[in-house]
PDB file of C-alpha atoms in Angstrom:
ATOM      1  CA  MET A 336      93.208  73.634 124.260  1.00 78.00           C
ATOM      2  CA  GLN A 337      91.434  76.288 126.925  1.00 83.00           C
ATOM      3  CA  ASN A 338      90.313  79.997 126.433  1.00 84.00           C
ATOM      4  CA  SER A 339      93.261  81.359 128.260  1.00 90.00           C
ATOM      5  CA  GLU A 340      96.067  79.148 126.239  1.00 92.00           C
ATOM      6  CA  ALA A 341      94.729  80.126 123.237  1.00 92.00           C
ATOM      7  CA  ILE A 342      94.489  83.575 123.790  1.00 94.00           C
ATOM      8  CA  ALA A 343      98.029  83.449 125.197  1.00 94.00           C
ATOM      9  CA  LEU A 344      99.249  81.768 122.131  1.00 93.00           C
ATOM     10  CA  SER A 345      97.123  84.182 120.017  1.00 91.00           C
ATOM     11  CA  ALA A 346      99.080  87.583 122.078  1.00 93.00           C
ATOM     12  CA  ALA A 347     102.738  85.485 121.592  1.00 93.00           C
ATOM     13  CA  LEU A 348     102.334  85.069 118.099  1.00 91.00           C
ATOM     14  CA  LEU A 349     100.909  88.385 117.649  1.00 89.00           C
ATOM     15  CA  ALA A 350     103.937  90.162 119.600  1.00 92.00           C
ATOM     16  CA  VAL A 351     106.472  88.138 117.456  1.00 93.00           C
ATOM     17  CA  ALA A 352     104.683  89.079 114.237  1.00 90.00           C
ATOM     18  CA  GLY A 353     105.075  93.139 115.461  1.00 90.00           C
ATOM     19  CA  GLU A 354     108.274  92.555 116.838  1.00 93.00           C
ATOM     20  CA  LEU A 355     110.095  90.774 113.675  1.00 93.00           C
ATOM     21  CA  THR A 356     108.269  93.845 111.053  1.00 92.00           C
ATOM     22  CA  GLN A 357     109.938  96.247 113.411  1.00 93.00           C
ATOM     23  CA  ARG A 358     112.754  94.750 113.195  1.00 96.00           C
ATOM     24  CA  ILE A 359     113.237  94.170 109.603  1.00 95.00           C
ATOM     25  CA  HIS A 360     112.369  97.694 108.387  1.00 95.00           C
ATOM     26  CA  GLU A 361     114.346  99.140 111.061  1.00 95.00           C
ATOM     27  CA  GLY A 362     117.068  96.765 109.473  1.00 97.00           C
ATOM     28  CA  VAL A 363     116.088  98.069 105.488  1.00 97.00           C
ATOM     29  CA  VAL A 364     116.295 101.668 107.325  1.00 96.00           C
ATOM     30  CA  ALA A 365     119.489 101.194 108.285  1.00 97.00           C
ATOM     31  CA  ARG A 366     120.783 100.103 105.449  1.00 97.00           C
ATOM     32  CA  GLY A 367     119.650 103.589 104.031  1.00 96.00           C
ATOM     33  CA  PHE A 368     116.364 103.254 101.883  1.00 95.00           C
ATOM     34  CA  GLU A 369     114.799 105.600 103.758  1.00 85.00           C
ATOM     35  CA  GLY A 370     111.259 106.835 103.253  1.00 90.00           C
ATOM     36  CA  VAL A 371     109.731 102.871 103.170  1.00 93.00           C
ATOM     37  CA  ARG A 372     107.095 101.938 105.599  1.00 91.00           C
ATOM     38  CA  PRO A 373     107.067  98.107 106.197  1.00 90.00           C
ATOM     39  CA  ALA A 374     103.340  98.079 103.944  1.00 88.00           C
ATOM     40  CA  HIS A 375     106.268  98.628 101.200  1.00 92.00           C
ATOM     41  CA  GLY A 376     107.362  95.172 101.717  1.00 91.00           C
ATOM     42  CA  PHE A 377     104.268  93.725 102.210  1.00 89.00           C
ATOM     43  CA  ALA A 378     103.885  95.103  98.770  1.00 93.00           C
ATOM     44  CA  PHE A 379     106.956  94.178  97.203  1.00 94.00           C
ATOM     45  CA  THR A 380     106.521  90.583  98.501  1.00 90.00           C
ATOM     46  CA  ARG A 381     103.821  90.631  95.941  1.00 90.00           C
ATOM     47  CA  LEU A 382     105.971  92.631  93.313  1.00 93.00           C
ATOM     48  CA  ALA A 383     108.696  89.951  93.315  1.00 88.00           C
ATOM     49  CA  PRO A 384     109.607  88.047  91.186  1.00 86.00           C
ATOM     50  CA  ASP A 385     107.521  89.178  88.173  1.00 91.00           C
ATOM     51  CA  GLY A 386     105.633  91.990  88.862  1.00 94.00           C
ATOM     52  CA  ALA A 387     101.660  92.644  89.621  1.00 95.00           C
ATOM     53  CA  THR A 388      98.559  94.733  88.703  1.00 95.00           C
ATOM     54  CA  VAL A 389      97.329  97.152  90.731  1.00 95.00           C
ATOM     55  CA  THR A 390      94.023  94.538  91.204  1.00 94.00           C
ATOM     56  CA  ASP A 391      96.015  91.736  91.797  1.00 93.00           C
ATOM     57  CA  LEU A 392      98.546  94.280  94.577  1.00 93.00           C
ATOM     58  CA  ALA A 393      95.241  95.388  96.055  1.00 93.00           C
ATOM     59  CA  ALA A 394      94.029  91.966  96.306  1.00 90.00           C
ATOM     60  CA  HIS A 395      97.321  90.651  98.465  1.00 89.00           C
ATOM     61  CA  LEU A 396      97.334  93.753 101.008  1.00 89.00           C
ATOM     62  CA  GLY A 397      93.491  93.376 101.281  1.00 86.00           C
ATOM     63  CA  VAL A 398      92.649  96.865 100.137  1.00 90.00           C
ATOM     64  CA  THR A 399      90.880  98.708  97.553  1.00 93.00           C
ATOM     65  CA  LYS A 400      91.691  98.901  94.138  1.00 95.00           C
ATOM     66  CA  GLN A 401      92.502 103.404  94.699  1.00 97.00           C
ATOM     67  CA  ALA A 402      94.648 102.386  97.645  1.00 94.00           C
ATOM     68  CA  ALA A 403      96.678 100.084  96.148  1.00 95.00           C
ATOM     69  CA  SER A 404      96.968 102.872  93.197  1.00 96.00           C
ATOM     70  CA  GLN A 405      97.724 105.549  95.859  1.00 96.00           C
ATOM     71  CA  LEU A 406     100.779 103.080  97.130  1.00 96.00           C
ATOM     72  CA  VAL A 407     101.941 102.888  94.123  1.00 97.00           C
ATOM     73  CA  ASP A 408     102.098 106.100  92.800  1.00 97.00           C
ATOM     74  CA  GLU A 409     104.054 106.551  96.105  1.00 96.00           C
ATOM     75  CA  LEU A 410     106.849 103.305  95.394  1.00 97.00           C
ATOM     76  CA  VAL A 411     107.112 104.997  91.872  1.00 97.00           C
ATOM     77  CA  ARG A 412     107.558 108.584  93.407  1.00 96.00           C
ATOM     78  CA  LYS A 413     110.521 106.833  95.746  1.00 96.00           C
ATOM     79  CA  GLY A 414     112.344 104.778  92.415  1.00 96.00           C
ATOM     80  CA  TYR A 415     110.914 101.462  94.274  1.00 97.00           C
ATOM     81  CA  VAL A 416     108.742 100.157  91.350  1.00 97.00           C
ATOM     82  CA  GLU A 417     107.898 101.472  87.859  1.00 97.00           C
ATOM     83  CA  ARG A 418     105.090 100.708  85.626  1.00 96.00           C
ATOM     84  CA  ARG A 419     105.729  98.815  82.252  1.00 94.00           C
ATOM     85  CA  PRO A 420     102.822  97.350  79.486  1.00 92.00           C
ATOM     86  CA  HIS A 421     101.409  94.271  80.960  1.00 90.00           C
ATOM     87  CA  PRO A 422     102.306  91.588  78.153  1.00 88.00           C
ATOM     88  CA  GLY A 423      98.774  89.743  78.832  1.00 85.00           C
ATOM     89  CA  ASP A 424      96.525  92.599  78.731  1.00 87.00           C
ATOM     90  CA  ALA A 425      96.427  95.222  77.144  1.00 86.00           C
ATOM     91  CA  ARG A 426      94.683  97.097  78.747  1.00 90.00           C
ATOM     92  CA  ALA A 427      96.717  97.018  82.284  1.00 88.00           C
ATOM     93  CA  ARG A 428     100.213  97.778  83.395  1.00 93.00           C
ATOM     94  CA  LEU A 429     102.729  95.708  85.391  1.00 95.00           C
ATOM     95  CA  ILE A 430     103.986  96.880  88.548  1.00 97.00           C
ATOM     96  CA  VAL A 431     107.519  95.885  89.078  1.00 97.00           C
ATOM     97  CA  LEU A 432     110.171  96.404  90.873  1.00 97.00           C
ATOM     98  CA  THR A 433     112.909  98.709  90.006  1.00 97.00           C
ATOM     99  CA  GLU A 434     116.734  97.762  90.821  1.00 97.00           C
ATOM    100  CA  LEU A 435     116.198 100.473  93.561  1.00 97.00           C
ATOM    101  CA  GLY A 436     113.074  98.068  94.225  1.00 96.00           C
ATOM    102  CA  TRP A 437     115.434  94.946  94.299  1.00 97.00           C
ATOM    103  CA  ALA A 438     118.046  96.405  96.491  1.00 97.00           C
ATOM    104  CA  CYS A 439     115.448  97.238  99.399  1.00 97.00           C
ATOM    105  CA  THR A 440     114.041  93.668  98.746  1.00 96.00           C
ATOM    106  CA  ARG A 441     117.327  92.597  99.731  1.00 96.00           C
ATOM    107  CA  ALA A 442     118.584  94.658 102.326  1.00 97.00           C
ATOM    108  CA  ALA A 443     114.730  93.520 104.040  1.00 96.00           C
ATOM    109  CA  GLU A 444     116.561  89.293 103.544  1.00 96.00           C
ATOM    110  CA  GLU A 445     119.703  90.723 105.505  1.00 97.00           C
ATOM    111  CA  ALA A 446     117.291  92.261 108.045  1.00 97.00           C
ATOM    112  CA  ALA A 447     115.083  89.353 108.694  1.00 96.00           C
ATOM    113  CA  ALA A 448     118.592  86.865 109.186  1.00 96.00           C
ATOM    114  CA  GLU A 449     119.241  89.205 111.833  1.00 97.00           C
ATOM    115  CA  ALA A 450     116.085  89.489 113.457  1.00 96.00           C
ATOM    116  CA  VAL A 451     115.923  85.415 113.569  1.00 96.00           C
ATOM    117  CA  ARG A 452     119.370  85.245 114.831  1.00 96.00           C
ATOM    118  CA  PRO A 453     118.678  85.853 118.350  1.00 96.00           C
ATOM    119  CA  TRP A 454     115.906  83.096 117.970  1.00 96.00           C
ATOM    120  CA  VAL A 455     118.791  80.478 116.800  1.00 96.00           C
ATOM    121  CA  GLU A 456     120.808  82.065 120.022  1.00 96.00           C
ATOM    122  CA  LEU A 457     117.973  80.805 121.835  1.00 96.00           C
ATOM    123  CA  LEU A 458     116.684  78.280 120.841  1.00 96.00           C
ATOM    124  CA  GLY A 459     119.201  76.320 118.968  1.00 97.00           C
ATOM    125  CA  GLU A 460     119.357  76.134 114.725  1.00 96.00           C
ATOM    126  CA  GLY A 461     116.954  72.477 114.743  1.00 96.00           C
ATOM    127  CA  GLU A 462     113.883  74.214 117.092  1.00 97.00           C
ATOM    128  CA  VAL A 463     114.253  77.413 114.838  1.00 96.00           C
ATOM    129  CA  ARG A 464     113.232  74.853 111.692  1.00 96.00           C
ATOM    130  CA  VAL A 465     111.401  73.074 113.908  1.00 96.00           C
ATOM    131  CA  LEU A 466     109.139  76.353 114.760  1.00 95.00           C
ATOM    132  CA  ARG A 467     109.336  77.079 110.741  1.00 93.00           C
ATOM    133  CA  ALA A 468     107.561  73.543 109.997  1.00 94.00           C
ATOM    134  CA  GLN A 469     105.550  73.426 112.308  1.00 94.00           C
ATOM    135  CA  LEU A 470     104.094  77.483 111.736  1.00 91.00           C
ATOM    136  CA  LEU A 471     104.338  76.397 107.566  1.00 89.00           C
ATOM    137  CA  ARG A 472     101.806  73.424 108.253  1.00 89.00           C
ATOM    138  CA  ILE A 473      99.175  75.611 109.412  1.00 88.00           C
ATOM    139  CA  ALA A 474      99.909  78.998 107.978  1.00 82.00           C
ATOM    140  CA  PRO A 475      97.150  80.279 105.442  1.00 76.00           C
ATOM    141  CA  TYR A 476      98.508  80.130 102.010  1.00 69.00           C
ATOM    142  CA  GLY A 477      98.133  83.423 100.037  1.00 64.00           C
ATOM    143  CA  PRO A 478      98.939  87.144 101.027  1.00 66.00           C
ATOM    144  CA  ILE A 479     101.015  87.920 103.630  1.00 69.00           C
ATOM    145  CA  ARG A 480      99.342  91.243 104.809  1.00 66.00           C
ATOM    146  CA  PRO A 481      99.863  94.304 107.432  1.00 62.00           C
ATOM    147  CA  ALA A 482      97.811  94.939 109.808  1.00 57.00           C
ATOM    148  CA  TRP A 483      96.490  98.481 109.323  1.00 48.00           C
TER     149      TRP A 483
END
């Protein structure tokens, strides 16, 4: 692949990722979840289904423990998460989604389905499934980090 082709592919993927993030965020807000940011959604993906420590969340987001702790404080104030005793480590606290956090996560899933619907209309369901499979082959395993 030529350098110009590689940069064009990179730009297209980044544009799609940015638009997808924005459309999911707008869909969540349209469903009544105000005061959330896309970074919150990236945190929610780590907290579901079983919760995580602040250290786990920091690693997932690629930020310091202090930054993750501030994010958790904000989410606690807004009612999306709560701190619980960690079942396996008396020194740690487990951060888990509240009912409001789970409702927001479901809203994000609905918004994601709406956001990719135009892809299906343009490419067809079969091609979107192939695209998904191909992207899963090259996507790194692990955290989904926001671009700060």
